[in-house]
XYZ file of N, CA and C in Angstrom:
516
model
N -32.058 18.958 -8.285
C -30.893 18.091 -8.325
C -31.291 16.694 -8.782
N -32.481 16.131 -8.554
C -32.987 14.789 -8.698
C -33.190 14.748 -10.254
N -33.586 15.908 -10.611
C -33.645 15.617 -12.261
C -32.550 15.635 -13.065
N -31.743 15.911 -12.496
C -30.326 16.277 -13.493
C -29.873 14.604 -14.027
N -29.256 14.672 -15.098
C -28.805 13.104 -15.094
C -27.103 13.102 -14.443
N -27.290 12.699 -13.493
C -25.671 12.484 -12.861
C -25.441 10.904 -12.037
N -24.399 10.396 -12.174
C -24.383 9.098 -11.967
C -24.805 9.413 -10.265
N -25.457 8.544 -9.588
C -25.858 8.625 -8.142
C -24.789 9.281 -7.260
N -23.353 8.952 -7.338
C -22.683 9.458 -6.193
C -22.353 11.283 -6.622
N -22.297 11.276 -7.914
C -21.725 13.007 -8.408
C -23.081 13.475 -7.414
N -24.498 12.472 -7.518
C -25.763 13.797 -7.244
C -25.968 13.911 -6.249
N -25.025 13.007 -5.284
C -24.816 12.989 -3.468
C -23.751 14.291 -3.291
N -22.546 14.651 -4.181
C -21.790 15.433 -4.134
C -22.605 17.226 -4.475
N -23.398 17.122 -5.228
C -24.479 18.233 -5.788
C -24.972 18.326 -4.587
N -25.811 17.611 -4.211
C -26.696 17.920 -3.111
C -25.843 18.388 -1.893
N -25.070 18.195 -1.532
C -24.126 18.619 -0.212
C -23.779 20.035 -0.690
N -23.506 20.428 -1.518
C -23.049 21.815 -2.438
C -24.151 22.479 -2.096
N -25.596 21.700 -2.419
C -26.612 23.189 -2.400
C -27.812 22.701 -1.296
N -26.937 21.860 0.033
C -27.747 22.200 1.183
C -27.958 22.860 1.953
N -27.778 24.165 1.827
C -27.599 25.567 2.737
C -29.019 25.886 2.660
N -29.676 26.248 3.700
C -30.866 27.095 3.328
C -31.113 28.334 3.000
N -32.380 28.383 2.509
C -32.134 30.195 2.169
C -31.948 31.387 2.607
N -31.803 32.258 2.227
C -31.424 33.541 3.201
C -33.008 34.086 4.381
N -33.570 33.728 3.693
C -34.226 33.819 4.945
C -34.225 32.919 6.461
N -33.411 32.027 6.460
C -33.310 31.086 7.505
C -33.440 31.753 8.473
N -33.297 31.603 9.505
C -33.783 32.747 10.817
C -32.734 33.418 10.932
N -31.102 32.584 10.725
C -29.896 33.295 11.228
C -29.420 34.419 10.728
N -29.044 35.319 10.716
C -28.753 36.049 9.537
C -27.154 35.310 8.880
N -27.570 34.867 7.732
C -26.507 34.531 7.160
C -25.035 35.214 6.778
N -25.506 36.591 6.641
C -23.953 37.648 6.332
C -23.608 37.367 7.707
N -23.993 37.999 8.723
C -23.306 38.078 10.105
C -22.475 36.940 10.469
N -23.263 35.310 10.270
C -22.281 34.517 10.372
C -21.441 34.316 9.499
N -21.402 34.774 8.136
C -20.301 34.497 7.355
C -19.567 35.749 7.648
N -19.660 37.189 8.182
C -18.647 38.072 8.946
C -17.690 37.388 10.089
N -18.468 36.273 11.128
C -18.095 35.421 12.111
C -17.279 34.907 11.385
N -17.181 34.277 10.281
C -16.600 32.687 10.107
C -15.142 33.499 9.377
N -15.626 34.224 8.791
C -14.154 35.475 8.025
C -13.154 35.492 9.117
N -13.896 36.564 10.168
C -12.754 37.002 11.215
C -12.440 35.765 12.125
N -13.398 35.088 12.298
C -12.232 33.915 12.559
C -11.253 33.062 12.046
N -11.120 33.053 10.212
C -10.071 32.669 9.787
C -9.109 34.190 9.761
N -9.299 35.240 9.494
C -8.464 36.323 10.439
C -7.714 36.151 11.602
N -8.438 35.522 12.780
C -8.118 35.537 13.614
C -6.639 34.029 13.565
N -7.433 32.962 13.216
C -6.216 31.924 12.975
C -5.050 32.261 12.957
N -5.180 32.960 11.502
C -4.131 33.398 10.896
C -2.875 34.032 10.998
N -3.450 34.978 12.085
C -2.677 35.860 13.196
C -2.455 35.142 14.075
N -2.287 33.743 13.942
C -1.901 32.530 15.439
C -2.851 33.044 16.423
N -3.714 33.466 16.828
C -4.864 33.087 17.682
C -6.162 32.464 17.461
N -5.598 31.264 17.511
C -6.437 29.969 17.578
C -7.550 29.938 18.396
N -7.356 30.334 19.909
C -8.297 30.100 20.907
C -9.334 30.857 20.550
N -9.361 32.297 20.391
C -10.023 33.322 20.167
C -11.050 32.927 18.562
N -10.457 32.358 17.837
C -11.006 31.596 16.583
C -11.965 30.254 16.830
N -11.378 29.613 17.798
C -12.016 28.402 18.085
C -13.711 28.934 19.008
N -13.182 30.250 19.799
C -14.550 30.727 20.672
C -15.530 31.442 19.298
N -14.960 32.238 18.719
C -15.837 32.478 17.759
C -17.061 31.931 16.879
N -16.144 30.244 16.166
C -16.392 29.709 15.797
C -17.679 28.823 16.782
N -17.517 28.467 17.711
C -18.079 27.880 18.917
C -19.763 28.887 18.326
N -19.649 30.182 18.562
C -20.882 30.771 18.582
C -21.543 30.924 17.406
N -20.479 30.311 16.042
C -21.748 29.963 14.897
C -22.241 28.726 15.038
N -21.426 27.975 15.731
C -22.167 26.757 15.746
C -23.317 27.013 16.884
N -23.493 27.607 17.533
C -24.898 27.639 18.483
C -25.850 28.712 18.104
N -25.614 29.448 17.259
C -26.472 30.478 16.525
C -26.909 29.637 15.410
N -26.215 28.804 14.661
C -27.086 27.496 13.724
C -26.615 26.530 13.760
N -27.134 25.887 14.643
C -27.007 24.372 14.677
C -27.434 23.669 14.257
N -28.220 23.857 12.923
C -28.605 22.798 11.741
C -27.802 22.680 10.593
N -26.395 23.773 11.225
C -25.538 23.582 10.016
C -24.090 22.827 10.361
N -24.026 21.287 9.904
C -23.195 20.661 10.180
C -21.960 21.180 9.502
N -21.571 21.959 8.279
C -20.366 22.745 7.900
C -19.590 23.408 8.781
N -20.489 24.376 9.641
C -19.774 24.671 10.654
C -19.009 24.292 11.874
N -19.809 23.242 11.854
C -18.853 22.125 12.800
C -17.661 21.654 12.320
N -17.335 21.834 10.963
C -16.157 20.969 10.475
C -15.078 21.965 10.459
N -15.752 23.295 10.520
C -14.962 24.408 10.417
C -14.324 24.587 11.857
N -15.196 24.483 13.306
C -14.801 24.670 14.014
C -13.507 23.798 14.642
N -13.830 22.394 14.265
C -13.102 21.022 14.303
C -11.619 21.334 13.905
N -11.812 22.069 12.651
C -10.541 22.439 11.806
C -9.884 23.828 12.474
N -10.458 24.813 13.108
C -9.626 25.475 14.247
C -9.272 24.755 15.246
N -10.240 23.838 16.001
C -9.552 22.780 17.088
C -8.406 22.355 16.841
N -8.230 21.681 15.910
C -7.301 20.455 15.703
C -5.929 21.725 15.070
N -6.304 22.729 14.617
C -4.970 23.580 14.101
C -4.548 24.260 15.253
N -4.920 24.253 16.347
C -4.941 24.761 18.142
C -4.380 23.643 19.008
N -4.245 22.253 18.411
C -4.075 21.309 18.742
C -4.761 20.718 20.525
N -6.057 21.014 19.898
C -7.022 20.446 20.909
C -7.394 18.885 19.922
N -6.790 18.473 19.469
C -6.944 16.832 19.218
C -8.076 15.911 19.417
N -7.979 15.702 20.571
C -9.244 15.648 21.122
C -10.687 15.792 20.769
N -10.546 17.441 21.496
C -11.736 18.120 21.223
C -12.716 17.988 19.579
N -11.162 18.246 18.583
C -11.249 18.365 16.911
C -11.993 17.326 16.804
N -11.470 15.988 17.028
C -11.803 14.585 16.452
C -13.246 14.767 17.290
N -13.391 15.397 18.164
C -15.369 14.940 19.007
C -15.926 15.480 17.915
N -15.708 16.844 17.848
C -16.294 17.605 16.814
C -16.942 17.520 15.676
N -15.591 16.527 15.176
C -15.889 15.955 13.490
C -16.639 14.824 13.998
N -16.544 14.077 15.140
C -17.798 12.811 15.304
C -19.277 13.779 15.403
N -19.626 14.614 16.360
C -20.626 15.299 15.742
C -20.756 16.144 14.946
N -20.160 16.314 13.993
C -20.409 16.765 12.415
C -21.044 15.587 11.793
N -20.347 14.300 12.240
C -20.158 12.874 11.248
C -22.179 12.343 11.461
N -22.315 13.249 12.968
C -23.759 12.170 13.783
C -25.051 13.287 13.212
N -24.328 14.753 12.547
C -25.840 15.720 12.726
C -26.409 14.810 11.628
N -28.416 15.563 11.882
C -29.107 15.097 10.949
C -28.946 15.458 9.867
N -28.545 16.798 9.789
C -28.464 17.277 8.163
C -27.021 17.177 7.552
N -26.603 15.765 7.957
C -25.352 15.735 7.212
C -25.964 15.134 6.372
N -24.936 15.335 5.111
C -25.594 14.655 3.737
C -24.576 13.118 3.661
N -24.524 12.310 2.829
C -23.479 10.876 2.413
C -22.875 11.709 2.093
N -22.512 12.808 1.481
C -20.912 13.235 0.856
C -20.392 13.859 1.711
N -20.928 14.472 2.744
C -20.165 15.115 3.587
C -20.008 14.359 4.474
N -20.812 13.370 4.983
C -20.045 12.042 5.447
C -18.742 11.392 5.070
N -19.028 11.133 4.407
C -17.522 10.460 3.138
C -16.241 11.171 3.485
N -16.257 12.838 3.622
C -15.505 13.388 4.254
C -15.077 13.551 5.470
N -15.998 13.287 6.119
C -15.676 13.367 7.498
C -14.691 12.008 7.762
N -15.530 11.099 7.229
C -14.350 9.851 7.198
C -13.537 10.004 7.133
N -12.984 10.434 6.070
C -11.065 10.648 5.466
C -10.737 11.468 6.559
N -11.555 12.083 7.567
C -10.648 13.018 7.983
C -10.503 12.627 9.613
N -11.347 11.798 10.128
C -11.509 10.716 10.724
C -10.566 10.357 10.627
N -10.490 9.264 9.798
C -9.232 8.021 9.208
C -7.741 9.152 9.257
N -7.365 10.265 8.547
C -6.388 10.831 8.509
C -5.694 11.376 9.850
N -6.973 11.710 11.190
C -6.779 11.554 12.298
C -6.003 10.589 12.939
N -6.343 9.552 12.376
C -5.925 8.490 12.982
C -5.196 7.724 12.879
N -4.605 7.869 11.095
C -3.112 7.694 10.684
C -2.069 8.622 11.866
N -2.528 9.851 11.813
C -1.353 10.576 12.846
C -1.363 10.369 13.847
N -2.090 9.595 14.614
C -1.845 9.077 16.028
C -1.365 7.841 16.103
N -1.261 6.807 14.767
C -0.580 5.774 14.815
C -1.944 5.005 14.906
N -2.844 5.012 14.925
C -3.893 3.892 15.163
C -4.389 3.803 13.762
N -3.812 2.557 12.852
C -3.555 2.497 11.560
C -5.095 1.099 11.220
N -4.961 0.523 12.009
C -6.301 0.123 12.185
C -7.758 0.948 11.783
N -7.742 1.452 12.749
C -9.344 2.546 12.523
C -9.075 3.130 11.485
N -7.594 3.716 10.864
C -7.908 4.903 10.191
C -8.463 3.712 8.790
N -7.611 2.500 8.734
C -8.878 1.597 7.922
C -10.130 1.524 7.651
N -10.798 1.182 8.694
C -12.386 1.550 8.720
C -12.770 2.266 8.409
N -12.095 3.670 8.721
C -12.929 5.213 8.553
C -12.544 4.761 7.054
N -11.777 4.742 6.524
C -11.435 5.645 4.888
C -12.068 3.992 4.184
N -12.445 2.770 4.697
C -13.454 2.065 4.149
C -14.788 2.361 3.813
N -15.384 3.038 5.118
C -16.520 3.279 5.187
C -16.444 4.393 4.399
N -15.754 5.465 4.471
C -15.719 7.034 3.118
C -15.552 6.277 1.785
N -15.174 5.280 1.828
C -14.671 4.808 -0.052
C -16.414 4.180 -0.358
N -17.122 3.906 0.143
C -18.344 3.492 0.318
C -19.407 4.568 -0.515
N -19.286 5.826 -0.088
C -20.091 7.058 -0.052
C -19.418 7.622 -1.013
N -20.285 8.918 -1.359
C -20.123 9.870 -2.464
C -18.981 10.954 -1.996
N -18.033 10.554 -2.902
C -16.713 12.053 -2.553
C -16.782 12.385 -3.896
N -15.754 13.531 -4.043
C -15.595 14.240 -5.205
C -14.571 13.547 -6.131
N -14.065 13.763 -7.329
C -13.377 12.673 -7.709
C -11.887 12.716 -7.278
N -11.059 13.832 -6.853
C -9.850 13.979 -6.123
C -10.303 13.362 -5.383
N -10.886 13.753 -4.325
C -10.891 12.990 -3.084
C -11.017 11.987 -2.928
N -11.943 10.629 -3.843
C -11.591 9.924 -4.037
C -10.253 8.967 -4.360
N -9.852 9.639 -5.222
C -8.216 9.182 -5.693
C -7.059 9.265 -4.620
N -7.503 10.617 -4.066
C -6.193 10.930 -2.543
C -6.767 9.896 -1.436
N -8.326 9.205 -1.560
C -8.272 8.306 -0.557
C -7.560 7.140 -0.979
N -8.212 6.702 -2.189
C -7.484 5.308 -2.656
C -6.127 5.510 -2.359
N -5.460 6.341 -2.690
C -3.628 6.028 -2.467
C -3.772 6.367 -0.964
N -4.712 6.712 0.126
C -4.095 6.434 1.769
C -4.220 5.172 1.724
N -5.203 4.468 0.908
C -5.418 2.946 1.733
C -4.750 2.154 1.442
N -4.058 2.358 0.238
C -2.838 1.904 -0.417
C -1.839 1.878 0.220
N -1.308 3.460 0.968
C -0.239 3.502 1.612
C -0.090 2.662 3.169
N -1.314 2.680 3.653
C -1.540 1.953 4.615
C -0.647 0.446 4.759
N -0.978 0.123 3.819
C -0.968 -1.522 3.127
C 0.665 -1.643 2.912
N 1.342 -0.710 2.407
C 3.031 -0.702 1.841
C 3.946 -0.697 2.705
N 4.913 -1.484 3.195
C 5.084 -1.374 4.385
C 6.411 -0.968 4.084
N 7.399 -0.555 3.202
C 8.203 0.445 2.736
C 7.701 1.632 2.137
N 7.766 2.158 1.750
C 6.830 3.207 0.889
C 5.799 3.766 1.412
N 5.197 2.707 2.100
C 3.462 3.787 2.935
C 3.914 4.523 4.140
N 4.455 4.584 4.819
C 4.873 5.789 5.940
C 5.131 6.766 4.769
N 6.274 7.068 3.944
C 6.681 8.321 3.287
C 5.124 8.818 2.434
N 4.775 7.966 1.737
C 3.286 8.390 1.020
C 2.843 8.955 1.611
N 2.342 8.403 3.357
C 1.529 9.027 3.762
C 1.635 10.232 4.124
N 2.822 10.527 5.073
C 4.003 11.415 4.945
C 3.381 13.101 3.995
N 3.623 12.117 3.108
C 3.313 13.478 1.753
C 2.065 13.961 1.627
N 0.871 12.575 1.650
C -0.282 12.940 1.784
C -0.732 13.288 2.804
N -0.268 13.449 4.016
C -1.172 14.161 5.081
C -0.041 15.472 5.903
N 0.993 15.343 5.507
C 1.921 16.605 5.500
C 2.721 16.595 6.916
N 2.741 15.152 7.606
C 3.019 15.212 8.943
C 3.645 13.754 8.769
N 4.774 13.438 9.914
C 4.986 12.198 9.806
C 4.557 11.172 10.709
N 4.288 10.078 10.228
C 3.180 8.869 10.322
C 4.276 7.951 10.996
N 3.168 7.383 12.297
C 3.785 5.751 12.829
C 3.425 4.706 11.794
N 4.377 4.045 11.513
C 4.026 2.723 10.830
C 2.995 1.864 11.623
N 3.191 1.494 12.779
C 2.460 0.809 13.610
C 1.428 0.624 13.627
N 0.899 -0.528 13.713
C -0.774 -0.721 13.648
C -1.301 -1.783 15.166
């Protein structure tokens, strides 16, 4: 990846793409990607809890893989353990083998947290600190127009609205 010529943040976005280790890692990799299947199976069929326990046991069968944490975060928070989701994504945000781009993400999603609870403040910071780091180039652009919408004080509730698919306190 270091040799490729890519402007610095695309080769923060590369590197997050091909930080998986190899199949020999100790875990067996099919089995947890059988895990991670039937638990979006399981979602799907509205059992969340049963998805969220699943998920729970890839994250302790490899816990050097911060992806899975974001996965599990993302059954939390669709279970509406809130809470729990947002700890989650803070330790996704704290493992060692997170990369800056998957940082960057965690931010927005951080910050997008926190548009929907009305704490319009933080969700500032977070999607400051992600505009900082390496995202992809959508993601970039869908951040710039949250921080935008933030800022509009007609118009940014509905933006946000659209961009995060739920409706937003103005309040800060």
């Amino acid at each position: 990846v270091d040799a490729q010529p890519l402007p610095p943040q695309a080769r923060e976005v590369e590197r997050e793409r091909q930080r998986r280790p190899a199949v020999f890692h100790k875990v067996c990799a099919h089995e947890l990607a059988v895990r991670r299947e039937r638990a979006r199976e399981l979602a799907a069929q509205g059992r969340e809890s049963e998805a969220v326990a699943l998920l729970q046991s890839v994250c302790r069968d490899d816990p050097g893989e911060p992806g899975y944490l974001v996965e599990l975060a993302d059954a939390q928070l669709a279970s509406e353990q809130t809470e729990l989701g947002e700890s989650t994504l803070r330790q996704a945000l704290s493992h060692p083998a997170a990369t800056s781009a998957l940082r960057g993400r965690l931010l927005v999603r951080l910050g997008d947290l926190a548009v929907l609870a009305g704490r319009l403040d933080i969700a500032r910071q977070h999607y400051a600190e992600a505009e900082a780091l390496p995202l992809d180039e959508g993601s970039a652009r869908t951040l710039a127009a949250k921080r935008l919408a933030l800022d509009l004080p007609e118009a940014g509730p509905l933006l946000l609205q659209v961009l995060l698919g739920k409706p937003k306190s103005s309040s800060a």
